[in-house]
PDB file of C-alpha atoms in Angstrom:
ATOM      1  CA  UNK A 224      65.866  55.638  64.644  1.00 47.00           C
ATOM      2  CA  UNK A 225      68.616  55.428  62.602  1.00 48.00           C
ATOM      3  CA  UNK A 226      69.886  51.666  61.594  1.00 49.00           C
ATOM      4  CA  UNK A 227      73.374  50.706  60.985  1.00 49.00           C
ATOM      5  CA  UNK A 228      72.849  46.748  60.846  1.00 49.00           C
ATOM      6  CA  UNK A 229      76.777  46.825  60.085  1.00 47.00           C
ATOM      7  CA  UNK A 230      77.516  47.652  63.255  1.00 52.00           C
ATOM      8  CA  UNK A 231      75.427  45.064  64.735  1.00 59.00           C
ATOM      9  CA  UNK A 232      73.135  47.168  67.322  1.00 70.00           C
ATOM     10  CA  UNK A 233      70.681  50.377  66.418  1.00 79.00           C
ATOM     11  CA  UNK A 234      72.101  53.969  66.944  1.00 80.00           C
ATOM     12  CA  UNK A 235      69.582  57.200  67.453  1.00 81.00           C
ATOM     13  CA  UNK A 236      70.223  60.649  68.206  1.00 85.00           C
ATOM     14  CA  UNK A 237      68.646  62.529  70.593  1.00 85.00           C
ATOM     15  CA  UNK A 238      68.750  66.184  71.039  1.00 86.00           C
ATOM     16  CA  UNK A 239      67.383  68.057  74.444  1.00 84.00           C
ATOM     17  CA  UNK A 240      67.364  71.303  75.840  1.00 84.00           C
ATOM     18  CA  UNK A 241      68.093  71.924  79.093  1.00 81.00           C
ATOM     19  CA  UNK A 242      68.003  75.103  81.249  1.00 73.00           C
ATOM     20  CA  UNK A 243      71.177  75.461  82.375  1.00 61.00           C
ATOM     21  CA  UNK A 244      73.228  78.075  85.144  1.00 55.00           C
ATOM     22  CA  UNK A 245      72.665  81.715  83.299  1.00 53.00           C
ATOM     23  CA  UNK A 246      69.266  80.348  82.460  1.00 59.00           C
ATOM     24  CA  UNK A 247      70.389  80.516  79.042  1.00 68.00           C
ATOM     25  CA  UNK A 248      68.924  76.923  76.808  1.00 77.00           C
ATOM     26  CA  UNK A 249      71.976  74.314  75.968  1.00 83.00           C
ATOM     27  CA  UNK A 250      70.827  72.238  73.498  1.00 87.00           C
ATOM     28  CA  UNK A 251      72.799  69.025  74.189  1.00 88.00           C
ATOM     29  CA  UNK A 252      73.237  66.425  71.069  1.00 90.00           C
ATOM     30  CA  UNK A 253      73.380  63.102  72.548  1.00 91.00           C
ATOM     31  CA  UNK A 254      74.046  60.186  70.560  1.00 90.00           C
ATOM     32  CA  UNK A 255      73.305  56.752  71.694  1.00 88.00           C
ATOM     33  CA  UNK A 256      75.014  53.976  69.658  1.00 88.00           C
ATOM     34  CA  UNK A 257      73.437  49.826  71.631  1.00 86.00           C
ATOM     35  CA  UNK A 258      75.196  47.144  70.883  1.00 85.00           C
ATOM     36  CA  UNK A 259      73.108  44.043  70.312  1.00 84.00           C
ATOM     37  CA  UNK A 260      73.349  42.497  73.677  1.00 85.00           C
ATOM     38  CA  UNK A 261      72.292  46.130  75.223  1.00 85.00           C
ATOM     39  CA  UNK A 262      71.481  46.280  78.341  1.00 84.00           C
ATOM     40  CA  UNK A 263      73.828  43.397  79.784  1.00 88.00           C
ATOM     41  CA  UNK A 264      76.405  45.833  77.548  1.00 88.00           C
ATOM     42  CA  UNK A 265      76.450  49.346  78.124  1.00 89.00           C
ATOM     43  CA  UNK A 266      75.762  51.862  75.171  1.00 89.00           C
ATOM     44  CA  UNK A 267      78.417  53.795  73.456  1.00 90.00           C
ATOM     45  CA  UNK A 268      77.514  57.707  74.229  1.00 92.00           C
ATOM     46  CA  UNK A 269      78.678  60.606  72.535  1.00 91.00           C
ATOM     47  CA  UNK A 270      77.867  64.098  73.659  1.00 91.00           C
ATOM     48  CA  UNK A 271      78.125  67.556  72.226  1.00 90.00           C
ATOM     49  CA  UNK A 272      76.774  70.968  72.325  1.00 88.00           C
ATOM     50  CA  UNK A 273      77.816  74.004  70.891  1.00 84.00           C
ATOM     51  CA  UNK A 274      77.338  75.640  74.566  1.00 81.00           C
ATOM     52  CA  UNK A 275      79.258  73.835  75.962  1.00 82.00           C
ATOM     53  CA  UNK A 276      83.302  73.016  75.987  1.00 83.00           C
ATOM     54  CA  UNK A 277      84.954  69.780  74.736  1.00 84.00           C
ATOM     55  CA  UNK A 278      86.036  69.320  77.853  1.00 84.00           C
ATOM     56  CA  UNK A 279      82.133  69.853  78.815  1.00 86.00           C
ATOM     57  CA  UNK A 280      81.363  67.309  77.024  1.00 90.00           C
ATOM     58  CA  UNK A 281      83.871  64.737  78.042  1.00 89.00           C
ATOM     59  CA  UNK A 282      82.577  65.093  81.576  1.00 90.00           C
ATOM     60  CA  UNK A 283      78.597  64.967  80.540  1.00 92.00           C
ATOM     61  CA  UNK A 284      79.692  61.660  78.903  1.00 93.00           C
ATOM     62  CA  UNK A 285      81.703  60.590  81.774  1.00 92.00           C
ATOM     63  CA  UNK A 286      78.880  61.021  84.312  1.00 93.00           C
ATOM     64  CA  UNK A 287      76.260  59.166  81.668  1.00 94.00           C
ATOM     65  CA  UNK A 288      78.589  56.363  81.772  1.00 94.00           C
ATOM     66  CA  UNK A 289      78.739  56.106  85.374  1.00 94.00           C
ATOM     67  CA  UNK A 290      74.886  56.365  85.571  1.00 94.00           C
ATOM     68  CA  UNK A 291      74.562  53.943  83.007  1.00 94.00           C
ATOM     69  CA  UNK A 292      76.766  51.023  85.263  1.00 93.00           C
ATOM     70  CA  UNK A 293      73.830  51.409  87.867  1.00 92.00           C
ATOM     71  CA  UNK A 294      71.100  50.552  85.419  1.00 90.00           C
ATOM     72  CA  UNK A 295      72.811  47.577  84.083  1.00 90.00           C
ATOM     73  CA  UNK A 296      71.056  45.164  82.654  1.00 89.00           C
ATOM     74  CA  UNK A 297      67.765  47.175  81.988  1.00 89.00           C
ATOM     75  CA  UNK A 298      66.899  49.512  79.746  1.00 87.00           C
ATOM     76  CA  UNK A 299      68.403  52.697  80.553  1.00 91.00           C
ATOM     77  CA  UNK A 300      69.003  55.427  77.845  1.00 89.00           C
ATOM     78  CA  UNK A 301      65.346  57.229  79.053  1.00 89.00           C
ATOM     79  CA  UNK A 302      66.781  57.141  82.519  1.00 90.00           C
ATOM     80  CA  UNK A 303      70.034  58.574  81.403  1.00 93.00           C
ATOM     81  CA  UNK A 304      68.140  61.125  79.832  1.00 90.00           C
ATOM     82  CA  UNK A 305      65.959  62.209  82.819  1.00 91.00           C
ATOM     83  CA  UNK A 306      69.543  62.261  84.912  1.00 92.00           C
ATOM     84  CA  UNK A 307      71.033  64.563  82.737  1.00 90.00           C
ATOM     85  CA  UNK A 308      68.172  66.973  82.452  1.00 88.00           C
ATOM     86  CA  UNK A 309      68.196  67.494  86.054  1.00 88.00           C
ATOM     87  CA  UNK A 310      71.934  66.619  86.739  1.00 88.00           C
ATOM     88  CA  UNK A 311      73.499  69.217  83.629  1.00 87.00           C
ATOM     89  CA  UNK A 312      73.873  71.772  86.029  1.00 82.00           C
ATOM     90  CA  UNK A 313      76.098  70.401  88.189  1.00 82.00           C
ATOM     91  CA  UNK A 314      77.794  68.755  85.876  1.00 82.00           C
ATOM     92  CA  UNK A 315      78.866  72.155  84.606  1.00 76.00           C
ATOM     93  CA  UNK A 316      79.471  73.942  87.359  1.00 73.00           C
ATOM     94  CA  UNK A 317      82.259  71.331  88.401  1.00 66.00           C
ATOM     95  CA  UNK A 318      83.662  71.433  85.418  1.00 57.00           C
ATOM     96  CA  UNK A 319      83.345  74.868  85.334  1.00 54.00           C
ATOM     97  CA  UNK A 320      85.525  75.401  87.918  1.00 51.00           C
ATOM     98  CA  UNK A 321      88.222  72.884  87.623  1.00 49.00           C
ATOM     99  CA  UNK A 322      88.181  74.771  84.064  1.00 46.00           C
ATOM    100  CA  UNK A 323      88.878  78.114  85.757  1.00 47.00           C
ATOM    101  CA  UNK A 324      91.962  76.685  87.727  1.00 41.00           C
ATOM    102  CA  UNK A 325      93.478  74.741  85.066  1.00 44.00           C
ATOM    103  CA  UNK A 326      93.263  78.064  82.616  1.00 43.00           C
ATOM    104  CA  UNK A 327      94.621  80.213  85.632  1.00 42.00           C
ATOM    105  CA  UNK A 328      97.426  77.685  85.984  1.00 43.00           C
ATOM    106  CA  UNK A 329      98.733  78.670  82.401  1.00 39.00           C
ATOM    107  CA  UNK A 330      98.001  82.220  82.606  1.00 40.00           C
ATOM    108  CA  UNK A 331      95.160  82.345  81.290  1.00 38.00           C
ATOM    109  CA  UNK A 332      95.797  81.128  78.063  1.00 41.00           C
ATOM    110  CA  UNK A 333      92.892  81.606  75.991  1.00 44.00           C
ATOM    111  CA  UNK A 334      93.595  78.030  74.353  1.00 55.00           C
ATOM    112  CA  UNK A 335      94.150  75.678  76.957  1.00 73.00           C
ATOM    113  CA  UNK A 336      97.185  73.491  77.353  1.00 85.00           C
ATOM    114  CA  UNK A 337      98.108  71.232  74.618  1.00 90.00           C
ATOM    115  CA  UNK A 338     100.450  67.748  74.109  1.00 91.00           C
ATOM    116  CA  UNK A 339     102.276  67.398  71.005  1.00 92.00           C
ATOM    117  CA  UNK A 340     104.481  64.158  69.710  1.00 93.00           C
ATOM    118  CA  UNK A 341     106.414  63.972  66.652  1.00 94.00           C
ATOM    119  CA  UNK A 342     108.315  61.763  65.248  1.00 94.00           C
ATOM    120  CA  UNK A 343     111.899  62.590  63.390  1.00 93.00           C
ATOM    121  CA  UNK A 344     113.472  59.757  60.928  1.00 89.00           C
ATOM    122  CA  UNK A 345     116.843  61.105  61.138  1.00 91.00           C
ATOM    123  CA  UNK A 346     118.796  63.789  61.676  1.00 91.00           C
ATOM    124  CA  UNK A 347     122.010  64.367  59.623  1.00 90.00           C
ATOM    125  CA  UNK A 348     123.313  67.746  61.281  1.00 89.00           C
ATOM    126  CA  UNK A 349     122.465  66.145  64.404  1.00 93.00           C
ATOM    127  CA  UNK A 350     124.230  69.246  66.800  1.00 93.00           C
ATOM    128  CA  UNK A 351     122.573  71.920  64.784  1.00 93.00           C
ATOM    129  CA  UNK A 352     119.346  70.459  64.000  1.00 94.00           C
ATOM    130  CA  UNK A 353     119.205  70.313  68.609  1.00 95.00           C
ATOM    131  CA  UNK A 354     120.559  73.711  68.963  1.00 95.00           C
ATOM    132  CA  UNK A 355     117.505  74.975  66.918  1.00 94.00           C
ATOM    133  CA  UNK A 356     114.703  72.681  68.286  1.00 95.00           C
ATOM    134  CA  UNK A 357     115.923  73.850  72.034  1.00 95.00           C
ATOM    135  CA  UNK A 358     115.803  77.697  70.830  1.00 94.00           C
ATOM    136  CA  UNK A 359     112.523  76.878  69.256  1.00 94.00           C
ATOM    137  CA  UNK A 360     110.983  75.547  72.603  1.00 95.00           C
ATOM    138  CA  UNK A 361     112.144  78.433  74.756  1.00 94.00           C
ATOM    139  CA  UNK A 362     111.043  81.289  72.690  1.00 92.00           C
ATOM    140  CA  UNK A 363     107.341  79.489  72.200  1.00 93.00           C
ATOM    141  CA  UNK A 364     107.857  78.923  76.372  1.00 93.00           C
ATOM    142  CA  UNK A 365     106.976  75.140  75.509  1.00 95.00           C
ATOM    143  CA  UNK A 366     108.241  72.108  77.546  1.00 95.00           C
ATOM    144  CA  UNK A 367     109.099  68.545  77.115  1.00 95.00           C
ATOM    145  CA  UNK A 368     111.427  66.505  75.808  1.00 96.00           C
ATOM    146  CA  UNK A 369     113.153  65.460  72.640  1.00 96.00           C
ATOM    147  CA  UNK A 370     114.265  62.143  73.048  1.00 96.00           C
ATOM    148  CA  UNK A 371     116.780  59.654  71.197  1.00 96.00           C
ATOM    149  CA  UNK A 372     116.671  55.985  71.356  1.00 94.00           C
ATOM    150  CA  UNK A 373     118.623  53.910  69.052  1.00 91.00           C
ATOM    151  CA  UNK A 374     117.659  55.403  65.942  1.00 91.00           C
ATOM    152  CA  UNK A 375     114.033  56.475  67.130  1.00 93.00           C
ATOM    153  CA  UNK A 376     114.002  60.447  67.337  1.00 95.00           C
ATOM    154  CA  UNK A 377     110.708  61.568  69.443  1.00 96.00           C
ATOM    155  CA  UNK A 378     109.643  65.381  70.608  1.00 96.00           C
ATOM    156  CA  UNK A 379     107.562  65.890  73.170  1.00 96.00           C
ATOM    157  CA  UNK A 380     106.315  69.364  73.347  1.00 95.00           C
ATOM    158  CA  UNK A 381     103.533  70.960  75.936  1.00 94.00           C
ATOM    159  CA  UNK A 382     102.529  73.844  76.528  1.00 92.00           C
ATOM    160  CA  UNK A 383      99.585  76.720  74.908  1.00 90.00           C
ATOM    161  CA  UNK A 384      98.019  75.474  72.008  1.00 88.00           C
ATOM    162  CA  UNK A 385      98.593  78.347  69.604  1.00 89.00           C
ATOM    163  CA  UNK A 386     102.467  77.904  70.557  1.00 91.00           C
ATOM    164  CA  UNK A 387     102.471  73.889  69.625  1.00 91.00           C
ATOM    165  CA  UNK A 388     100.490  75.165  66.239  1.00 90.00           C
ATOM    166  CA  UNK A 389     103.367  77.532  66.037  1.00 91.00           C
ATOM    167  CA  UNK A 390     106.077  75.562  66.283  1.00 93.00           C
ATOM    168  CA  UNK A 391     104.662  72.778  63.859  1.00 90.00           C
ATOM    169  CA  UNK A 392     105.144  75.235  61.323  1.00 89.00           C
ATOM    170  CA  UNK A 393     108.520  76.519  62.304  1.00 91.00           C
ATOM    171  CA  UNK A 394     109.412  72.347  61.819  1.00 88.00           C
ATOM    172  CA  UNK A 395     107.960  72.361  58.820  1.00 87.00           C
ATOM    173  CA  UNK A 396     109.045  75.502  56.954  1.00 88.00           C
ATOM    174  CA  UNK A 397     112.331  76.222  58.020  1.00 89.00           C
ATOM    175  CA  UNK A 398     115.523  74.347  56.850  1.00 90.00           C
ATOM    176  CA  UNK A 399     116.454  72.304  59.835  1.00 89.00           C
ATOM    177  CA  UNK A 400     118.966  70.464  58.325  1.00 87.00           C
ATOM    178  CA  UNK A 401     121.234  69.205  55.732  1.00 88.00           C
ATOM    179  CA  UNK A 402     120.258  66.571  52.713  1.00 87.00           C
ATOM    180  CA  UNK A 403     123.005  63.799  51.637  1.00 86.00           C
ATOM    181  CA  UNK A 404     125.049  66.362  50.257  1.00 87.00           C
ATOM    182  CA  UNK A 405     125.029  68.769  52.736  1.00 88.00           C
ATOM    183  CA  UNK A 406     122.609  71.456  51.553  1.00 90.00           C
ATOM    184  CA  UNK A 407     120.183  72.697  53.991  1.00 90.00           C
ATOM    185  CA  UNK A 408     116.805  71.542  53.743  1.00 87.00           C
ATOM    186  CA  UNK A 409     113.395  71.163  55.189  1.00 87.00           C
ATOM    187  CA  UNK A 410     112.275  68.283  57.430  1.00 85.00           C
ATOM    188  CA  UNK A 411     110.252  66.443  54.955  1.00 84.00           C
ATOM    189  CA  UNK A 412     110.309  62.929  57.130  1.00 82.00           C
ATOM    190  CA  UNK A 413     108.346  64.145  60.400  1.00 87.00           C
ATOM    191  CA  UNK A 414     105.156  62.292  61.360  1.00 88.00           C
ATOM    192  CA  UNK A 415     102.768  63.891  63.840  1.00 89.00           C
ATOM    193  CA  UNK A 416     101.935  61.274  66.376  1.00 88.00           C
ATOM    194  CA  UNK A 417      99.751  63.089  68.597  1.00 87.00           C
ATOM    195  CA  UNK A 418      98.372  66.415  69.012  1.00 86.00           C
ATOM    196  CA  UNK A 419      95.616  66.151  72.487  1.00 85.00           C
ATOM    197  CA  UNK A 420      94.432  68.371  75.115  1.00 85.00           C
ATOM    198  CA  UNK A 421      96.676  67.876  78.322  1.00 83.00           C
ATOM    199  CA  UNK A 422      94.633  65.990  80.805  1.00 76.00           C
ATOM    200  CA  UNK A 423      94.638  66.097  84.258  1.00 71.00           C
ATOM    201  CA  UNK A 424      96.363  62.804  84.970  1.00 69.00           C
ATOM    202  CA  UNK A 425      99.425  64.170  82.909  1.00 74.00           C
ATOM    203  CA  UNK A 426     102.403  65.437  84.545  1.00 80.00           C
ATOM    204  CA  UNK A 427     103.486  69.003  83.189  1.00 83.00           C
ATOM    205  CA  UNK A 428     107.010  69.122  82.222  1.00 88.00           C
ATOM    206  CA  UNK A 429     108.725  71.819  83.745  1.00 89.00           C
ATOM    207  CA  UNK A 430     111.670  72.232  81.035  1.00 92.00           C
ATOM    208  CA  UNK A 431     112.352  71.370  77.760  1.00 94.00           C
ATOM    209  CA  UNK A 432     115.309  68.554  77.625  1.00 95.00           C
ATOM    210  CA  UNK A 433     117.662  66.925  75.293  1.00 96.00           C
ATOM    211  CA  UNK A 434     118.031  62.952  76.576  1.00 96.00           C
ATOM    212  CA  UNK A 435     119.493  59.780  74.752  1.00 95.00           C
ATOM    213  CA  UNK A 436     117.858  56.807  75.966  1.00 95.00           C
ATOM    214  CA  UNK A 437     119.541  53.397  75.956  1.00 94.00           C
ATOM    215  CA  UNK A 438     117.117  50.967  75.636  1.00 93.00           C
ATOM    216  CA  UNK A 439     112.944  51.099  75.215  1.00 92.00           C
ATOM    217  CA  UNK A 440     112.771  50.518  78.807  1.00 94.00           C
ATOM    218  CA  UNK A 441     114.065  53.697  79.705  1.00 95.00           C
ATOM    219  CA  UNK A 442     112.163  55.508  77.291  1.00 95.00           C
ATOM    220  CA  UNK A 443     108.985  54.051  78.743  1.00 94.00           C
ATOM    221  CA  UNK A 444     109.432  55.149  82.321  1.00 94.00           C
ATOM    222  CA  UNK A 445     110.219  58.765  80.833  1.00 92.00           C
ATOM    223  CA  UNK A 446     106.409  58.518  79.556  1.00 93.00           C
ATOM    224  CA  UNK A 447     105.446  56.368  82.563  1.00 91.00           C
ATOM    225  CA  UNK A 448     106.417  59.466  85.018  1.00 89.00           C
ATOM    226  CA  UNK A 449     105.048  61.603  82.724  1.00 88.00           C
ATOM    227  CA  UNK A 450     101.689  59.914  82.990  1.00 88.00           C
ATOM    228  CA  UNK A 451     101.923  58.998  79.620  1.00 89.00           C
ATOM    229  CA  UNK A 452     102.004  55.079  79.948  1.00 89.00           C
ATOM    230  CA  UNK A 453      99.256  54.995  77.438  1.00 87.00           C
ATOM    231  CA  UNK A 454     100.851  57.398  74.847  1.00 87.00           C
ATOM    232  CA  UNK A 455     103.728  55.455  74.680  1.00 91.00           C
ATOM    233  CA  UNK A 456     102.454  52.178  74.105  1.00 89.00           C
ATOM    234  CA  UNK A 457     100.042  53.568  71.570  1.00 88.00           C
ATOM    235  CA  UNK A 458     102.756  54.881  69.436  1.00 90.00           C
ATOM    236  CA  UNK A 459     106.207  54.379  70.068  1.00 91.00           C
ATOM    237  CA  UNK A 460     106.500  50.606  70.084  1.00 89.00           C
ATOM    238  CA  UNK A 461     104.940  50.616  66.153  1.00 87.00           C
ATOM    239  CA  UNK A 462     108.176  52.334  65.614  1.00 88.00           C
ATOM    240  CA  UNK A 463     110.155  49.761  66.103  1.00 84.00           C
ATOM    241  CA  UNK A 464     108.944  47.430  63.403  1.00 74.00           C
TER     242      UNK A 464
END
């Protein structure tokens, strides 16, 4: 057992092996963290495996959680760990497949679809500095949005992961615009808000977009549609302080 009284509750580690579709071993790391009124409170449970994908993972966690709600109230985590030994396989091959479509869905892409959200403080050579964000998003094939609200600048970007690791250096490196006295220059104020694995309750943009927004409420239902409600209140309304 490993204590962490400052946390108020015990955390332990487990690891297991479990025979899994290819008969091949997956040794799953399970770590169980029980807060002090455990079991009227479920335990926090992380998962991870080096067999297995973070998305995997997620949905071994997911499935523990929802076994854990039935035993509520007694002392569950050697149920939870029977249930997964027999379960894993399942598990797996669910998420095996909904793995397959998703990655035929973007061609294959060897690294999954990813979500990117930056934040600009300003941008002085306003009509240039848009011309070259737009060219930027077609030639990496990326969609989304880059969005202007009073003087909040936000980009959006989805699409494959190695093209959203591409472009953050293309933001970064090249001179995207012009300092006070009208010299070109890097973008030196851009914050990365969020860089996440597109899940499936968020909408895929289908192009890339230049739109001014008039007030937050606007701005919000382009994130609500989106499926993004949570994003946005997350990040963007910090912004406004």
């Amino acid at each position: 057992f490993l204590y962490f009284p400052e946390m108020c509750g015990i955390s332990f580690r487990i690891q297991i092996s479990v025979k899994e579709l290819l008969d091949t071993d997956v040794l799953l790391k399970l770590l169980f963290h029980l807060p002090v009124n455990y079991p009227s409170t479920l335990p926090d449970i992380s998962v991870n495996s080096d067999q297995l994908t973070r998305a995997q993972c997620m949905e071994v966690k997911d499935k523990l959680l929802e076994q854990a709600k039935k035993h509520l109230s007694e002392p569950m985590v050697h149920n939870l760990i029977l249930w997964v030994q027999q379960h894993l396989k399942d598990v797996i091959k669910q998420s095996t497949t909904v793995f397959n479509e998703k990655n035929t869905l973007s061609k294959g892409s060897e690294d999954g679809s990813w979500m990117l959200l930056l934040h600009l403080d300003h941008m002085r050579a306003k009509a240039k500095y848009v011309k070259t964000v737009e060219k930027w998003a077609s030639n990496l094939k990326l969609t989304g949005r880059l969005m202007f609200m009073g003087k909040i600048i936000l980009i959006l970007l989805q699409g494959d992961r190695s093209s959203i690791k591409e472009y953050l250096i293309l933001q970064k490196t090249s001179k995207v615009d012009v300092d006070s006295s009208g010299k070109k220059c890097k973008e030196k104020m851009m914050s990365v808000l969020c860089e996440t694995e597109i899940q499936s309750q968020h909408k895929r943009f289908q192009l890339f977009e230049v739109k001014e927004y008039s007030t937050l409420e606007e701005l919000q239902k382009e994130f609500e549609t989106a499926g993004l409600t949570t994003l946005f209140s997350e990040f963007v309304p910090p912004l406004l302080k």
